[in-house]
């Protein structure tokens, strides 16, 4: 096995804690169009795919209007509800110090993704950000990961995809990278383990242990 020299990170629920923001954005939107029909447990399973895919699966959905409602609430409440995860900055610092290539690969639109990255002070770590705006096919399709790897001049067999959703794990498997699930996923550790990631991270600093980096 070739040593890993590249780390691709999902953003929401992986590098930054947007769970409350996402859940409240869904609750606001669903209560507007489908009052009383969806629970918080239902919402947990919506996280991962783009909004269009989630809303298109709902009966008689006005998809564009629902997306607009979601994003309006999300943007208005973004800075108040987004918080950091313990160990992320420490991990990213160690990866930089050890010469790792890094990118964010997200199903968010670029402007919203950059808003979260900048709010949490992570911009300095990521010259490469692949969002929904740059691709035709999204995770678990390999297209966004391959685009990030191309921009980093990196190879799939030397990379690992880290994320909080099965879409991240499957995207890594479909691309030929290693994959890491994060145990703090709103979907739960057991859900992610059922997709057979190469490693489950209890905290972000566990990634350093997996990569055999002293921390």
Tab-separated table of C-alpha atoms in Angstrom:
chain	number	residue	atom	x	y	z
A	1	UNK	CA	0.000	0.000	0.000
A	2	UNK	CA	1.325	3.442	-0.934
A	3	UNK	CA	1.571	5.896	1.967
A	4	UNK	CA	-1.184	8.485	2.231
A	5	UNK	CA	-0.041	12.029	1.453
A	6	UNK	CA	-3.418	13.673	0.727
A	7	UNK	CA	-6.521	14.222	2.878
A	8	UNK	CA	-9.906	15.215	1.454
A	9	UNK	CA	-12.398	16.501	4.003
A	10	UNK	CA	-16.136	16.896	3.882
A	11	UNK	CA	-17.160	20.182	5.504
A	12	UNK	CA	-20.506	20.125	7.353
A	13	UNK	CA	-20.548	17.771	10.312
A	14	UNK	CA	-16.894	16.890	9.718
A	15	UNK	CA	-14.669	19.977	9.962
A	16	UNK	CA	-17.290	22.399	11.279
A	17	UNK	CA	-20.316	21.792	13.477
A	18	UNK	CA	-23.266	22.898	11.376
A	19	UNK	CA	-25.664	20.275	12.705
A	20	UNK	CA	-27.912	22.675	14.643
A	21	UNK	CA	-27.944	25.043	11.679
A	22	UNK	CA	-28.841	22.313	9.198
A	23	UNK	CA	-31.486	20.732	11.413
A	24	UNK	CA	-33.132	24.070	12.181
A	25	UNK	CA	-33.024	25.031	8.487
A	26	UNK	CA	-34.765	21.781	7.559
A	27	UNK	CA	-37.275	22.148	10.405
A	28	UNK	CA	-38.138	25.670	9.301
A	29	UNK	CA	-38.531	24.618	5.658
A	30	UNK	CA	-40.489	21.427	6.307
A	31	UNK	CA	-42.780	23.112	8.829
A	32	UNK	CA	-43.500	25.732	6.176
A	33	UNK	CA	-44.463	23.265	3.424
A	34	UNK	CA	-45.271	19.998	5.274
A	35	UNK	CA	-46.318	21.001	8.818
A	36	UNK	CA	-46.168	18.143	11.307
A	37	UNK	CA	-45.075	15.519	8.777
A	38	UNK	CA	-41.345	15.203	9.513
A	39	UNK	CA	-39.394	14.579	12.728
A	40	UNK	CA	-35.798	15.308	13.716
A	41	UNK	CA	-35.017	11.627	13.072
A	42	UNK	CA	-36.248	12.009	9.496
A	43	UNK	CA	-34.096	15.085	9.067
A	44	UNK	CA	-30.943	13.218	10.107
A	45	UNK	CA	-31.277	10.992	7.057
A	46	UNK	CA	-31.615	14.001	4.736
A	47	UNK	CA	-28.080	15.153	5.496
A	48	UNK	CA	-25.499	14.368	2.833
A	49	UNK	CA	-27.112	14.826	-0.587
A	50	UNK	CA	-27.748	18.237	-2.146
A	51	UNK	CA	-31.015	19.932	-1.193
A	52	UNK	CA	-32.433	19.352	-4.668
A	53	UNK	CA	-32.214	15.575	-4.282
A	54	UNK	CA	-33.812	15.647	-0.835
A	55	UNK	CA	-36.735	17.868	-1.798
A	56	UNK	CA	-37.351	16.195	-5.168
A	57	UNK	CA	-38.165	12.974	-3.304
A	58	UNK	CA	-41.053	14.657	-1.455
A	59	UNK	CA	-44.604	14.520	-2.709
A	60	UNK	CA	-45.771	17.578	-4.687
A	61	UNK	CA	-42.678	19.524	-3.706
A	62	UNK	CA	-41.992	23.001	-5.046
A	63	UNK	CA	-38.286	22.243	-5.064
A	64	UNK	CA	-36.916	25.645	-6.075
A	65	UNK	CA	-39.076	27.494	-3.557
A	66	UNK	CA	-38.148	25.065	-0.783
A	67	UNK	CA	-34.450	25.491	-1.539
A	68	UNK	CA	-34.866	29.257	-1.414
A	69	UNK	CA	-36.691	29.037	1.934
A	70	UNK	CA	-33.996	26.754	3.349
A	71	UNK	CA	-31.101	28.917	2.186
A	72	UNK	CA	-32.668	32.167	3.340
A	73	UNK	CA	-33.072	30.803	6.878
A	74	UNK	CA	-29.664	29.093	6.751
A	75	UNK	CA	-27.779	32.222	5.720
A	76	UNK	CA	-29.608	34.429	8.225
A	77	UNK	CA	-28.712	32.131	11.134
A	78	UNK	CA	-25.337	30.823	9.929
A	79	UNK	CA	-22.898	32.705	12.141
A	80	UNK	CA	-24.967	32.246	15.299
A	81	UNK	CA	-25.339	28.471	14.970
A	82	UNK	CA	-22.048	27.228	13.464
A	83	UNK	CA	-19.428	26.116	16.012
A	84	UNK	CA	-15.999	24.434	15.875
A	85	UNK	CA	-15.212	20.790	16.590
A	86	UNK	CA	-12.543	19.974	19.140
A	87	UNK	CA	-9.261	18.797	17.635
A	88	UNK	CA	-9.806	20.065	14.089
A	89	UNK	CA	-7.298	22.932	14.140
A	90	UNK	CA	-4.752	20.785	15.965
A	91	UNK	CA	-5.127	18.066	13.333
A	92	UNK	CA	-4.909	20.440	10.378
A	93	UNK	CA	-1.806	22.102	11.839
A	94	UNK	CA	-0.112	18.707	12.181
A	95	UNK	CA	-1.036	17.733	8.627
A	96	UNK	CA	0.408	20.983	7.272
A	97	UNK	CA	3.588	20.558	9.314
A	98	UNK	CA	4.010	17.059	7.866
A	99	UNK	CA	3.523	18.159	4.262
A	100	UNK	CA	0.091	16.708	3.560
A	101	UNK	CA	-2.002	18.000	0.671
A	102	UNK	CA	-5.539	18.918	1.732
A	103	UNK	CA	-8.846	19.920	0.182
A	104	UNK	CA	-12.486	20.362	1.133
A	105	UNK	CA	-15.002	18.391	-0.950
A	106	UNK	CA	-18.575	19.383	-0.152
A	107	UNK	CA	-22.087	19.190	-1.601
A	108	UNK	CA	-22.712	22.763	-0.465
A	109	UNK	CA	-22.797	25.681	-2.872
A	110	UNK	CA	-19.473	27.475	-2.951
A	111	UNK	CA	-20.534	30.746	-1.323
A	112	UNK	CA	-22.037	28.975	1.694
A	113	UNK	CA	-19.083	26.599	2.010
A	114	UNK	CA	-16.584	29.470	1.997
A	115	UNK	CA	-18.708	31.327	4.553
A	116	UNK	CA	-18.325	28.451	7.020
A	117	UNK	CA	-14.640	27.909	6.266
A	118	UNK	CA	-13.880	31.586	6.840
A	119	UNK	CA	-16.031	31.824	9.980
A	120	UNK	CA	-14.113	28.981	11.614
A	121	UNK	CA	-10.710	30.330	10.539
A	122	UNK	CA	-9.913	27.413	8.240
A	123	UNK	CA	-9.212	29.320	5.011
A	124	UNK	CA	-5.435	29.137	5.463
A	125	UNK	CA	-5.519	25.347	5.292
A	126	UNK	CA	-7.489	24.942	2.075
A	127	UNK	CA	-6.466	26.446	-1.248
A	128	UNK	CA	-8.620	23.794	-2.928
A	129	UNK	CA	-12.363	23.713	-2.227
A	130	UNK	CA	-14.614	21.639	-4.499
A	131	UNK	CA	-18.280	22.518	-4.049
A	132	UNK	CA	-21.551	21.672	-5.755
A	133	UNK	CA	-20.941	24.556	-8.170
A	134	UNK	CA	-17.857	22.973	-9.759
A	135	UNK	CA	-19.251	19.536	-10.630
A	136	UNK	CA	-22.021	17.865	-12.598
A	137	UNK	CA	-22.157	14.783	-10.375
A	138	UNK	CA	-21.875	14.915	-6.590
A	139	UNK	CA	-20.764	12.469	-3.916
A	140	UNK	CA	-20.897	9.455	-3.896
A	141	UNK	CA	-19.918	9.899	-7.550
A	142	UNK	CA	-16.118	10.149	-7.817
A	143	UNK	CA	-16.206	13.363	-9.893
A	144	UNK	CA	-15.713	15.888	-7.041
A	145	UNK	CA	-12.962	13.851	-5.412
A	146	UNK	CA	-11.165	13.379	-8.718
A	147	UNK	CA	-11.380	17.122	-9.360
A	148	UNK	CA	-9.875	17.874	-5.948
A	149	UNK	CA	-7.112	15.323	-6.503
A	150	UNK	CA	-6.331	16.814	-9.916
A	151	UNK	CA	-6.044	20.300	-8.432
A	152	UNK	CA	-3.757	18.949	-5.707
A	153	UNK	CA	-1.698	16.902	-8.185
A	154	UNK	CA	-2.468	13.828	-6.082
A	155	UNK	CA	-3.388	10.204	-6.762
A	156	UNK	CA	-6.449	8.341	-5.377
A	157	UNK	CA	-4.366	5.509	-3.949
A	158	UNK	CA	-2.389	8.034	-1.896
A	159	UNK	CA	-5.450	9.822	-0.461
A	160	UNK	CA	-8.131	9.415	2.203
A	161	UNK	CA	-11.654	10.890	2.220
A	162	UNK	CA	-12.923	11.943	5.664
A	163	UNK	CA	-16.637	12.555	6.225
A	164	UNK	CA	-19.747	12.206	8.361
A	165	UNK	CA	-22.048	10.626	5.759
A	166	UNK	CA	-22.234	7.386	3.820
A	167	UNK	CA	-21.919	9.553	0.702
A	168	UNK	CA	-18.371	10.436	1.775
A	169	UNK	CA	-17.393	6.842	2.470
A	170	UNK	CA	-18.901	5.589	-0.777
A	171	UNK	CA	-17.302	8.447	-2.704
A	172	UNK	CA	-13.914	7.406	-1.384
A	173	UNK	CA	-14.542	3.792	-2.295
A	174	UNK	CA	-15.766	4.762	-5.769
A	175	UNK	CA	-12.717	6.949	-6.325
A	176	UNK	CA	-10.145	4.480	-5.050
A	177	UNK	CA	-9.105	6.417	-1.944
A	178	UNK	CA	-9.144	5.243	1.632
A	179	UNK	CA	-12.162	6.405	3.627
A	180	UNK	CA	-12.690	7.582	7.206
A	181	UNK	CA	-16.005	7.991	8.983
A	182	UNK	CA	-16.419	10.357	11.934
A	183	UNK	CA	-18.162	9.040	15.013
A	184	UNK	CA	-19.704	12.460	15.773
A	185	UNK	CA	-21.951	12.150	12.709
A	186	UNK	CA	-25.613	12.947	13.347
A	187	UNK	CA	-26.368	9.652	11.592
A	188	UNK	CA	-24.489	7.729	14.274
A	189	UNK	CA	-21.348	5.626	14.382
A	190	UNK	CA	-23.109	2.335	13.630
A	191	UNK	CA	-24.744	3.754	10.504
A	192	UNK	CA	-21.385	4.793	9.077
A	193	UNK	CA	-19.669	1.562	10.123
A	194	UNK	CA	-22.201	-0.376	8.041
A	195	UNK	CA	-20.562	1.153	4.930
A	196	UNK	CA	-17.160	-0.286	5.884
A	197	UNK	CA	-14.875	2.740	6.052
A	198	UNK	CA	-11.184	1.970	6.445
A	199	UNK	CA	-11.203	3.728	9.809
A	200	UNK	CA	-13.685	5.311	12.208
A	201	UNK	CA	-12.470	8.440	13.974
A	202	UNK	CA	-13.643	9.013	17.540
A	203	UNK	CA	-12.162	12.510	17.443
A	204	UNK	CA	-10.452	14.324	14.571
A	205	UNK	CA	-7.033	13.821	16.168
A	206	UNK	CA	-7.513	10.060	15.670
A	207	UNK	CA	-6.709	10.774	12.024
A	208	UNK	CA	-3.149	11.607	13.089
A	209	UNK	CA	-2.883	8.245	14.837
A	210	UNK	CA	-4.156	6.466	11.725
A	211	UNK	CA	-1.602	8.295	9.577
A	212	UNK	CA	1.116	7.598	12.174
A	213	UNK	CA	1.809	11.261	12.824
A	214	UNK	CA	3.046	12.208	16.276
A	215	UNK	CA	0.715	14.675	17.966
